XYZ file of C-alpha atoms in Angstrom:
547
model
C -38.638 52.334 23.361
C -37.058 50.043 25.961
C -38.216 46.975 24.066
C -36.743 48.309 20.817
C -33.528 49.165 22.663
C -33.266 45.601 24.034
C -33.981 44.078 20.617
C -31.342 46.158 18.849
C -28.747 45.522 21.571
C -29.410 41.802 21.360
C -29.103 41.869 17.560
C -25.950 43.972 17.763
C -24.302 41.635 20.238
C -25.177 38.680 18.018
C -23.754 40.537 15.025
C -20.521 41.260 16.922
C -20.191 37.624 17.838
C -20.833 36.578 14.238
C -18.304 39.089 13.029
C -15.616 37.659 15.302
C -16.200 34.085 14.189
C -17.146 34.531 10.567
C -14.103 36.677 9.877
C -12.000 33.634 10.686
C -13.991 31.421 8.344
C -13.890 33.734 5.347
C -10.460 35.217 5.880
C -9.421 34.290 2.347
C -12.681 35.228 0.721
C -13.225 38.619 2.387
C -10.903 41.573 2.037
C -8.344 41.947 4.823
C -8.024 45.677 4.085
C -11.354 46.702 5.552
C -10.737 49.658 7.846
C -14.064 49.198 9.536
C -13.562 47.816 13.050
C -16.895 48.019 14.956
C -16.771 49.064 18.569
C -19.672 48.512 20.914
C -20.766 52.012 22.090
C -22.157 52.743 25.537
C -25.940 52.485 25.623
C -26.433 54.237 28.996
C -29.249 56.819 29.022
C -29.009 59.721 31.463
C -30.167 63.307 31.917
C -32.756 65.271 29.985
C -31.192 64.469 26.622
C -31.630 60.752 27.134
C -34.392 60.498 24.531
C -32.419 62.345 21.858
C -29.232 60.507 22.655
C -31.156 57.242 22.667
C -32.443 57.859 19.157
C -28.945 58.809 18.033
C -27.575 55.584 19.434
C -30.421 53.695 17.798
C -29.536 55.298 14.463
C -25.912 54.418 14.953
C -26.841 50.856 15.774
C -29.136 50.572 12.768
C -26.383 51.926 10.541
C -23.920 49.560 12.106
C -26.338 46.697 11.598
C -26.575 47.590 7.932
C -22.782 47.546 7.623
C -22.572 44.174 9.369
C -25.352 42.803 7.187
C -23.408 43.933 4.129
C -20.265 42.279 5.533
C -22.259 39.093 6.157
C -23.542 39.233 2.583
C -19.991 39.566 1.243
C -18.818 36.556 3.256
C -21.726 34.425 2.097
C -21.177 35.483 -1.489
C -17.512 34.558 -1.165
C -18.460 31.188 0.311
C -20.819 30.578 -2.599
C -17.893 31.128 -4.979
C -15.192 28.820 -3.548
C -11.511 29.353 -4.100
C -10.199 27.435 -7.119
C -6.943 25.445 -6.923
C -4.902 23.456 -9.398
C -3.680 19.926 -8.757
C -0.153 21.274 -8.734
C -1.066 23.626 -5.875
C -2.560 20.722 -3.957
C 0.550 18.596 -4.510
C 2.710 21.352 -3.034
C 0.889 21.032 0.309
C 2.034 17.630 1.535
C 3.773 18.262 4.850
C 3.025 19.999 8.161
C 5.391 22.786 7.107
C 3.452 23.556 3.910
C 0.132 22.355 5.406
C -1.553 19.139 4.377
C -4.139 19.270 1.620
C -6.144 16.429 0.088
C -8.894 16.160 -2.498
C -12.119 14.185 -2.726
C -13.833 14.445 -6.059
C -13.497 18.084 -7.073
C -13.243 19.421 -3.499
C -10.051 20.510 -1.748
C -9.524 20.145 2.004
C -6.856 21.375 4.409
C -6.635 18.514 6.939
C -3.520 19.706 8.781
C -5.364 20.003 12.087
C -7.042 16.597 11.656
C -3.927 14.500 10.958
C -3.191 13.744 14.608
C -6.891 12.996 15.200
C -7.171 10.444 12.384
C -8.518 7.180 13.911
C -6.228 5.091 11.704
C -3.161 6.994 12.817
C -1.392 10.027 11.312
C 0.877 7.959 9.044
C -2.021 6.492 7.075
C -3.623 9.877 6.380
C -0.238 11.285 5.403
C -0.071 8.735 2.580
C -2.719 10.818 0.773
C -1.057 14.181 1.488
C -1.074 16.395 -1.589
C -3.331 14.057 -3.540
C -6.713 12.323 -3.757
C -8.413 10.431 -0.933
C -10.371 8.075 -3.206
C -7.665 5.397 -3.645
C -7.282 5.115 0.117
C -10.958 5.298 0.981
C -11.553 2.485 -1.521
C -9.419 0.204 0.663
C -11.567 0.712 3.754
C -15.364 0.783 3.518
C -15.592 2.520 6.911
C -14.976 5.837 5.131
C -18.189 5.577 3.108
C -20.378 6.852 5.927
C -22.158 10.177 6.273
C -20.500 11.196 9.544
C -17.051 10.764 7.989
C -17.956 13.114 5.161
C -19.406 15.578 7.656
C -16.102 15.635 9.528
C -14.191 16.142 6.293
C -16.535 18.939 5.180
C -15.343 21.092 8.080
C -11.913 21.274 6.463
C -12.983 22.279 2.947
C -11.067 25.233 1.522
C -12.036 25.213 -2.150
C -12.505 23.347 -5.409
C -10.245 21.870 -8.065
C -10.064 23.770 -11.314
C -12.284 21.952 -13.848
C -9.766 22.814 -16.551
C -6.860 21.234 -14.699
C -6.172 17.812 -16.142
C -3.120 15.760 -15.288
C -0.919 15.764 -18.407
C 0.210 12.441 -19.788
C 3.912 11.854 -19.215
C 4.136 8.886 -21.559
C 4.485 9.043 -25.308
C 2.375 6.723 -27.433
C 5.546 5.100 -28.803
C 6.620 4.159 -25.278
C 6.111 0.378 -24.736
C 4.933 1.225 -21.212
C 2.361 3.790 -22.367
C -0.482 1.295 -21.967
C 0.457 0.204 -18.453
C -2.450 0.279 -15.968
C -3.038 3.048 -13.429
C -1.549 2.221 -10.022
C -2.453 3.074 -6.430
C -0.646 6.222 -5.220
C 0.283 4.645 -1.881
C 2.667 2.213 -3.537
C 6.367 2.908 -3.021
C 7.778 2.808 -6.547
C 11.170 1.154 -6.955
C 11.106 1.209 -10.756
C 8.700 2.932 -13.160
C 9.625 1.085 -16.397
C 9.112 -1.784 -15.831
C 6.826 -1.006 -12.921
C 7.888 -2.420 -9.563
C 6.400 -1.216 -6.294
C 5.551 -2.242 -2.747
C 2.939 -1.137 -0.209
C 4.071 1.034 2.709
C 4.646 -0.971 5.909
C 1.757 0.691 7.775
C -0.712 -0.665 5.178
C 0.972 -4.011 4.542
C -0.344 -5.753 7.663
C -3.514 -3.710 8.102
C -5.396 -6.732 6.733
C -4.624 -10.445 6.617
C -5.577 -10.404 2.918
C -3.761 -7.695 0.976
C -6.199 -5.555 -1.056
C -5.548 -5.894 -4.797
C -4.619 -2.218 -5.373
C -1.706 -2.333 -2.904
C -0.500 -5.900 -3.527
C 3.214 -5.629 -4.320
C 3.959 -5.512 -8.050
C 6.983 -7.181 -9.669
C 7.113 -6.712 -13.445
C 10.064 -7.485 -15.690
C 8.576 -6.193 -18.946
C 5.692 -3.996 -20.185
C 2.233 -5.133 -19.067
C 0.344 -6.753 -21.958
C -3.256 -5.704 -22.589
C -4.963 -9.004 -23.429
C -8.463 -9.597 -24.754
C -10.158 -12.244 -22.583
C -12.426 -13.238 -25.484
C -9.518 -14.204 -27.740
C -7.124 -15.406 -25.010
C -5.759 -18.934 -25.410
C -3.509 -20.972 -23.135
C -1.389 -23.474 -25.068
C -0.544 -26.653 -23.158
C 1.858 -28.966 -24.942
C 1.095 -32.667 -24.642
C 3.635 -35.463 -24.178
C 5.233 -37.179 -27.213
C 2.457 -38.822 -29.139
C -0.133 -36.933 -27.123
C -2.410 -34.050 -28.029
C -1.757 -30.426 -27.121
C -4.497 -28.216 -25.696
C -5.548 -24.712 -26.650
C -7.707 -23.494 -23.779
C -9.905 -20.424 -23.683
C -10.977 -18.850 -20.414
C -14.310 -20.655 -20.708
C -12.412 -23.928 -21.115
C -10.477 -23.271 -17.923
C -13.718 -22.515 -16.105
C -14.861 -26.068 -16.881
C -12.142 -27.573 -14.691
C -12.989 -27.931 -10.979
C -12.488 -24.534 -9.350
C -9.926 -24.603 -6.570
C -9.448 -21.781 -4.033
C -6.504 -21.168 -1.730
C -4.875 -18.371 0.287
C -1.229 -17.912 -0.677
C 1.514 -15.464 0.228
C 3.808 -14.346 -2.596
C 7.278 -13.029 -1.775
C 9.879 -11.670 -4.166
C 13.353 -13.193 -3.871
C 14.658 -9.657 -3.380
C 12.426 -8.736 -0.458
C 14.455 -6.694 2.097
C 17.327 -6.280 -0.377
C 17.809 -2.686 0.809
C 19.103 -4.028 4.140
C 21.618 -6.276 2.416
C 23.016 -3.306 0.484
C 24.035 -1.811 3.829
C 26.601 -4.607 4.128
C 27.921 -4.273 0.572
C 26.490 -3.079 -2.716
C 24.341 -5.523 -4.674
C 22.575 -5.352 -8.022
C 18.822 -5.197 -8.013
C 15.792 -3.157 -7.042
C 15.932 -1.551 -3.609
C 13.070 -3.496 -2.066
C 12.273 -2.704 1.547
C 10.092 -5.092 3.607
C 7.034 -4.823 1.328
C 7.894 -7.193 -1.557
C 5.466 -9.665 -0.021
C 1.653 -9.836 -0.015
C -1.169 -12.315 0.520
C -4.273 -12.993 -1.580
C -7.071 -15.498 -1.947
C -6.639 -17.102 -5.364
C -9.012 -19.212 -7.448
C -8.552 -21.172 -10.640
C -7.946 -24.596 -12.157
C -5.355 -26.888 -10.590
C -2.336 -27.309 -12.822
C -2.296 -31.065 -12.191
C -5.826 -31.385 -13.630
C -4.891 -29.487 -16.789
C -1.650 -31.436 -17.284
C -3.501 -34.720 -16.783
C -6.039 -33.783 -19.474
C -3.132 -33.110 -21.827
C -1.842 -36.640 -21.119
C 1.045 -35.873 -18.769
C 2.034 -38.229 -15.964
C 4.746 -38.375 -13.331
C 7.928 -39.945 -14.669
C 10.843 -41.643 -12.967
C 13.398 -39.245 -14.439
C 13.677 -35.595 -13.473
C 11.323 -33.322 -15.397
C 10.190 -29.723 -15.236
C 7.047 -27.790 -16.129
C 8.020 -24.677 -18.068
C 5.868 -21.538 -18.141
C 6.016 -18.747 -20.691
C 4.296 -15.398 -20.290
C 2.715 -13.168 -22.906
C 4.787 -10.190 -21.777
C 7.826 -9.651 -23.974
C 10.634 -7.209 -24.741
C 11.133 -5.483 -28.161
C 13.001 -8.571 -29.433
C 10.024 -10.793 -28.653
C 11.707 -12.486 -25.673
C 9.044 -13.465 -23.138
C 9.348 -13.916 -19.404
C 9.691 -17.570 -18.419
C 10.262 -19.855 -15.428
C 9.796 -23.473 -14.385
C 9.057 -25.743 -11.410
C 9.680 -29.480 -10.923
C 7.054 -31.729 -12.525
C 6.666 -33.581 -9.225
C 5.370 -30.415 -7.579
C 3.145 -29.521 -10.515
C 1.476 -32.955 -10.592
C 0.949 -33.232 -6.827
C -2.647 -32.329 -5.892
C -1.450 -31.563 -2.360
C 0.922 -28.884 -3.716
C -2.166 -27.004 -5.001
C -0.433 -25.259 -7.918
C -3.033 -23.110 -9.685
C -3.694 -21.636 -13.074
C -5.392 -18.727 -11.347
C -7.959 -16.426 -12.937
C -9.313 -14.790 -9.756
C -7.607 -12.746 -7.043
C -9.576 -11.903 -3.897
C -12.859 -12.766 -5.587
C -12.234 -10.633 -8.689
C -10.685 -11.227 -12.113
C -6.930 -10.806 -11.912
C -5.846 -7.151 -12.188
C -3.655 -6.482 -15.213
C -0.583 -5.905 -13.061
C -1.078 -9.326 -11.524
C -1.462 -11.431 -14.641
C -4.875 -10.957 -16.235
C -6.402 -13.143 -17.488
C -4.395 -16.155 -16.156
C -1.276 -16.591 -14.041
C 0.512 -19.399 -12.243
C 0.334 -19.516 -8.439
C 2.850 -21.910 -6.858
C 2.249 -22.037 -3.074
C 5.369 -21.947 -0.921
C 7.659 -21.013 -3.824
C 9.478 -17.780 -4.706
C 7.399 -15.215 -6.617
C 9.642 -15.456 -9.696
C 8.017 -18.802 -10.603
C 4.457 -17.445 -10.453
C 4.448 -16.520 -14.143
C 1.869 -13.887 -15.101
C -0.101 -13.449 -18.350
C 0.445 -17.152 -18.926
C 0.550 -18.122 -22.598
C 2.261 -21.511 -22.753
C 2.846 -24.562 -20.550
C 5.199 -27.382 -21.514
C 7.030 -30.289 -19.881
C 10.745 -30.784 -20.480
C 13.645 -32.840 -19.153
C 15.434 -29.630 -18.093
C 14.300 -26.471 -16.424
C 13.293 -23.416 -18.444
C 16.039 -21.807 -20.514
C 14.668 -18.377 -19.621
C 17.213 -15.856 -18.392
C 15.201 -15.474 -15.185
C 15.480 -19.199 -14.496
C 19.094 -19.844 -15.502
C 20.886 -16.520 -14.942
C 18.986 -14.910 -12.102
C 17.277 -15.696 -8.789
C 20.084 -17.844 -7.428
C 21.988 -17.523 -4.166
C 25.794 -17.526 -3.823
C 28.481 -17.370 -1.154
C 29.482 -13.922 0.153
C 32.884 -14.567 -1.458
C 31.432 -14.670 -4.988
C 31.473 -11.452 -7.006
C 30.528 -10.563 -10.573
C 33.964 -11.508 -11.853
C 33.810 -15.010 -10.425
C 30.115 -15.900 -10.464
C 29.082 -19.119 -12.234
C 25.307 -19.270 -12.475
C 25.374 -22.906 -13.549
C 26.941 -23.854 -10.215
C 23.897 -22.953 -8.107
C 20.328 -24.276 -8.191
C 17.446 -21.934 -9.010
C 15.570 -20.651 -5.987
C 12.303 -22.481 -5.404
C 11.283 -22.579 -1.730
C 12.235 -19.528 0.327
C 13.668 -19.508 3.879
C 11.792 -18.422 7.009
C 11.120 -14.688 7.107
C 9.658 -11.986 9.352
C 9.608 -8.191 9.566
C 8.280 -5.355 11.725
C 5.678 -3.123 10.055
C 4.715 -0.936 13.047
C 6.171 1.230 14.420
C 8.265 2.575 11.573
C 12.010 2.819 11.871
C 12.915 6.192 13.384
C 9.447 6.826 14.821
C 8.742 8.246 18.274
C 6.612 6.079 20.564
C 4.877 6.936 23.814
C 6.343 5.900 27.145
C 4.419 3.289 29.081
C 3.532 0.649 26.489
C 4.468 0.026 22.865
C 2.545 -2.021 20.290
C 4.669 -3.844 17.724
C 3.209 -5.509 14.617
C 4.583 -7.465 11.705
C 4.394 -10.523 9.449
C 6.105 -13.933 9.373
C 6.221 -16.589 6.642
C 8.216 -19.612 5.609
C 8.530 -21.336 2.246
C 7.624 -24.866 1.252
C 4.432 -24.936 3.312
C 6.318 -24.839 6.610
C 4.192 -23.194 9.309
C 5.426 -20.339 11.480
C 5.157 -21.566 15.053
C 6.652 -18.608 16.935
C 7.834 -15.022 16.570
C 10.259 -13.661 19.151
C 10.544 -9.912 19.702
C 13.236 -7.994 21.586
C 13.169 -4.364 22.719
C 16.868 -4.254 23.565
C 18.567 -5.415 20.384
C 18.349 -9.137 21.145
C 19.489 -9.318 24.774
C 16.048 -10.350 26.058
C 13.018 -11.709 24.175
C 9.237 -11.857 24.378
C 6.870 -14.054 22.386
C 4.410 -12.287 20.071
C 0.786 -13.281 19.541
C 0.134 -14.910 16.152
C -2.974 -13.905 14.180
C -4.468 -15.094 10.898
C -5.709 -18.401 9.544
C -4.704 -21.637 11.228
C -2.241 -23.540 9.042
C -2.192 -27.197 8.041
C 1.072 -29.144 8.377
C 3.169 -28.958 5.185
C 0.486 -26.723 3.600
C 1.030 -23.439 5.431
C 0.963 -21.376 2.251
C 0.124 -18.019 3.847
C 1.815 -15.717 6.327
C 0.985 -15.203 9.978
C 0.492 -11.668 11.215
C 1.759 -11.053 14.724
C 1.491 -8.446 17.462
C 3.183 -7.725 20.773
C 2.113 -5.207 23.408
C 5.027 -4.667 25.753
C 5.845 -2.217 28.564
C 8.542 0.308 27.779
C 11.280 0.014 30.421
C 11.240 3.047 32.718
C 13.718 5.717 31.808
C 14.393 4.371 28.304
C 14.887 7.097 25.704
C 15.146 4.733 22.737
C 14.398 1.119 21.791
C 16.238 -1.242 19.453
C 13.411 -3.554 18.393
C 14.226 -6.888 16.747
C 12.078 -9.781 15.513
C 12.831 -13.339 14.401
C 10.523 -16.153 13.289
C 10.768 -19.917 13.758
C 8.988 -22.436 11.505
C 7.794 -25.975 12.245
C 11.114 -27.439 11.076
C 12.748 -25.186 13.684
C 14.453 -23.132 11.029
C 15.195 -19.674 12.429
C 16.357 -16.431 10.864
C 20.080 -15.627 11.085
C 20.957 -12.707 13.331
C 22.903 -10.602 10.807
C 23.063 -9.975 7.054
C 26.828 -10.264 6.512
C 27.041 -14.101 6.475
C 24.171 -14.398 3.964
C 25.190 -11.487 1.701
C 25.187 -12.348 -2.004
C 25.811 -10.350 -5.152
C 22.130 -10.327 -6.224
C 20.793 -9.423 -2.803
C 18.308 -12.302 -2.665
C 17.232 -14.465 0.289
C 17.603 -11.518 2.675
C 16.080 -12.859 5.890
C 18.219 -11.829 8.865
C 16.604 -10.514 12.042
C 14.643 -7.403 11.198
C 15.720 -4.411 13.272
C 14.265 -0.952 13.841
C 15.283 1.902 16.093
C 12.642 4.114 17.736
C 12.686 7.025 20.172
C 10.627 7.171 23.366
C 8.734 10.373 24.100
C 9.759 11.784 27.447
C 7.073 12.187 30.110
C 5.930 15.833 30.492
């Protein structure tokens, strides 16, 4: 009898403990209206009726055990039939106030409690809030490990409805209906044509920008080209022979590989608009990215077509296969002297980071002009020609030029200014974000720096007090050759936060090997198109008070 009593008490206590924990786990699945609230009765035996009372207690316990077993069964049954959610429901949970949900495959997870524990920092996990994890996990192979999935499994709350399919928002008659699918982390500045930049916290996570989050600058719908029928037309000189090159033909030229940073002329335009309104996309600091490119050198292809350097000024004109409804294609040009110089390393690129070019970045062939503004890196290249004047394309003659702050749209004369080729020295802070709160003690500041024309960045100065005092940041990334520094330098500074400071005004400025330095403010370099925006980059952060 005593042994049975001990066994039942032990089982009952275990059941009570299970009840208290499992009710939390299946709060949604199990009814909250159950009136049954088990209480642990006294099991003390005394007097002559101890045997009878003992059996009564045993009966009560056995009945209670049956009820708890039934409750356990209901919870398990509910767990076997997970809650079903729509994608719209998931999207509505994208902030701490609404809770933070994400999906992986068909599973739904509430990761609100994990955000602050995320090893990559809360801001990176928040990029996926209300949507799928796959695009972000694809960027970092560290996620494809069993222990990561085990951690995530603890936060599962249900499944996606198999009938819920994202409706198409584009009509088949829309010229942009065939545009490729883009990474959800990209900050979209324009949907048609598509223009987007990576968020700052991802921009300098890697020296080489992953293809899915490389900034995208399109002027027209993205063409969908067949690599088997693709041809690049290269016009020969007078009396020479033109070329019609397939992809296989391009592969026969010596393959050249190079790491190059591309920057849009409008990078950081949003800061220039704070001085005075300009016309153009509101780029933040992310209209810049770096990739490892491979392809045939343009000088080799031009030489095969019979072109040579000439004493008079000449230009190599590029025409893309993207066009507007009137058939007008995107075009641009660079000086022939640059195109024919093997040391300038201009490419007809067909690979980006070891893969065929993505459609958004010029598949199957694009121009890559190291050290030159992104507007000249013509994508979906269809035609190359040499002329005595630069391209007559609108984007060469009537755009991407810098003017005095005194020039407005009533007085502008585009013929009076040269087209932008090499860009000025540039730098920006990517971490922390403007407006963030940092811990007292020490702050880590990260960013990028780059200069056009192959000029190497030799120093980045950082200030925590708005430019009154400066510290020198540590430069990371590939070592750069003189006059061939085609790629950016990433930089980092770990600095003590001055005691008692409640906020920091952080500033950065870069210096290249010609000792060019960024101007301190935007006002003197303001221009009506908002290009060449390269003043000191400034952010304001708050310092968390000590407890």
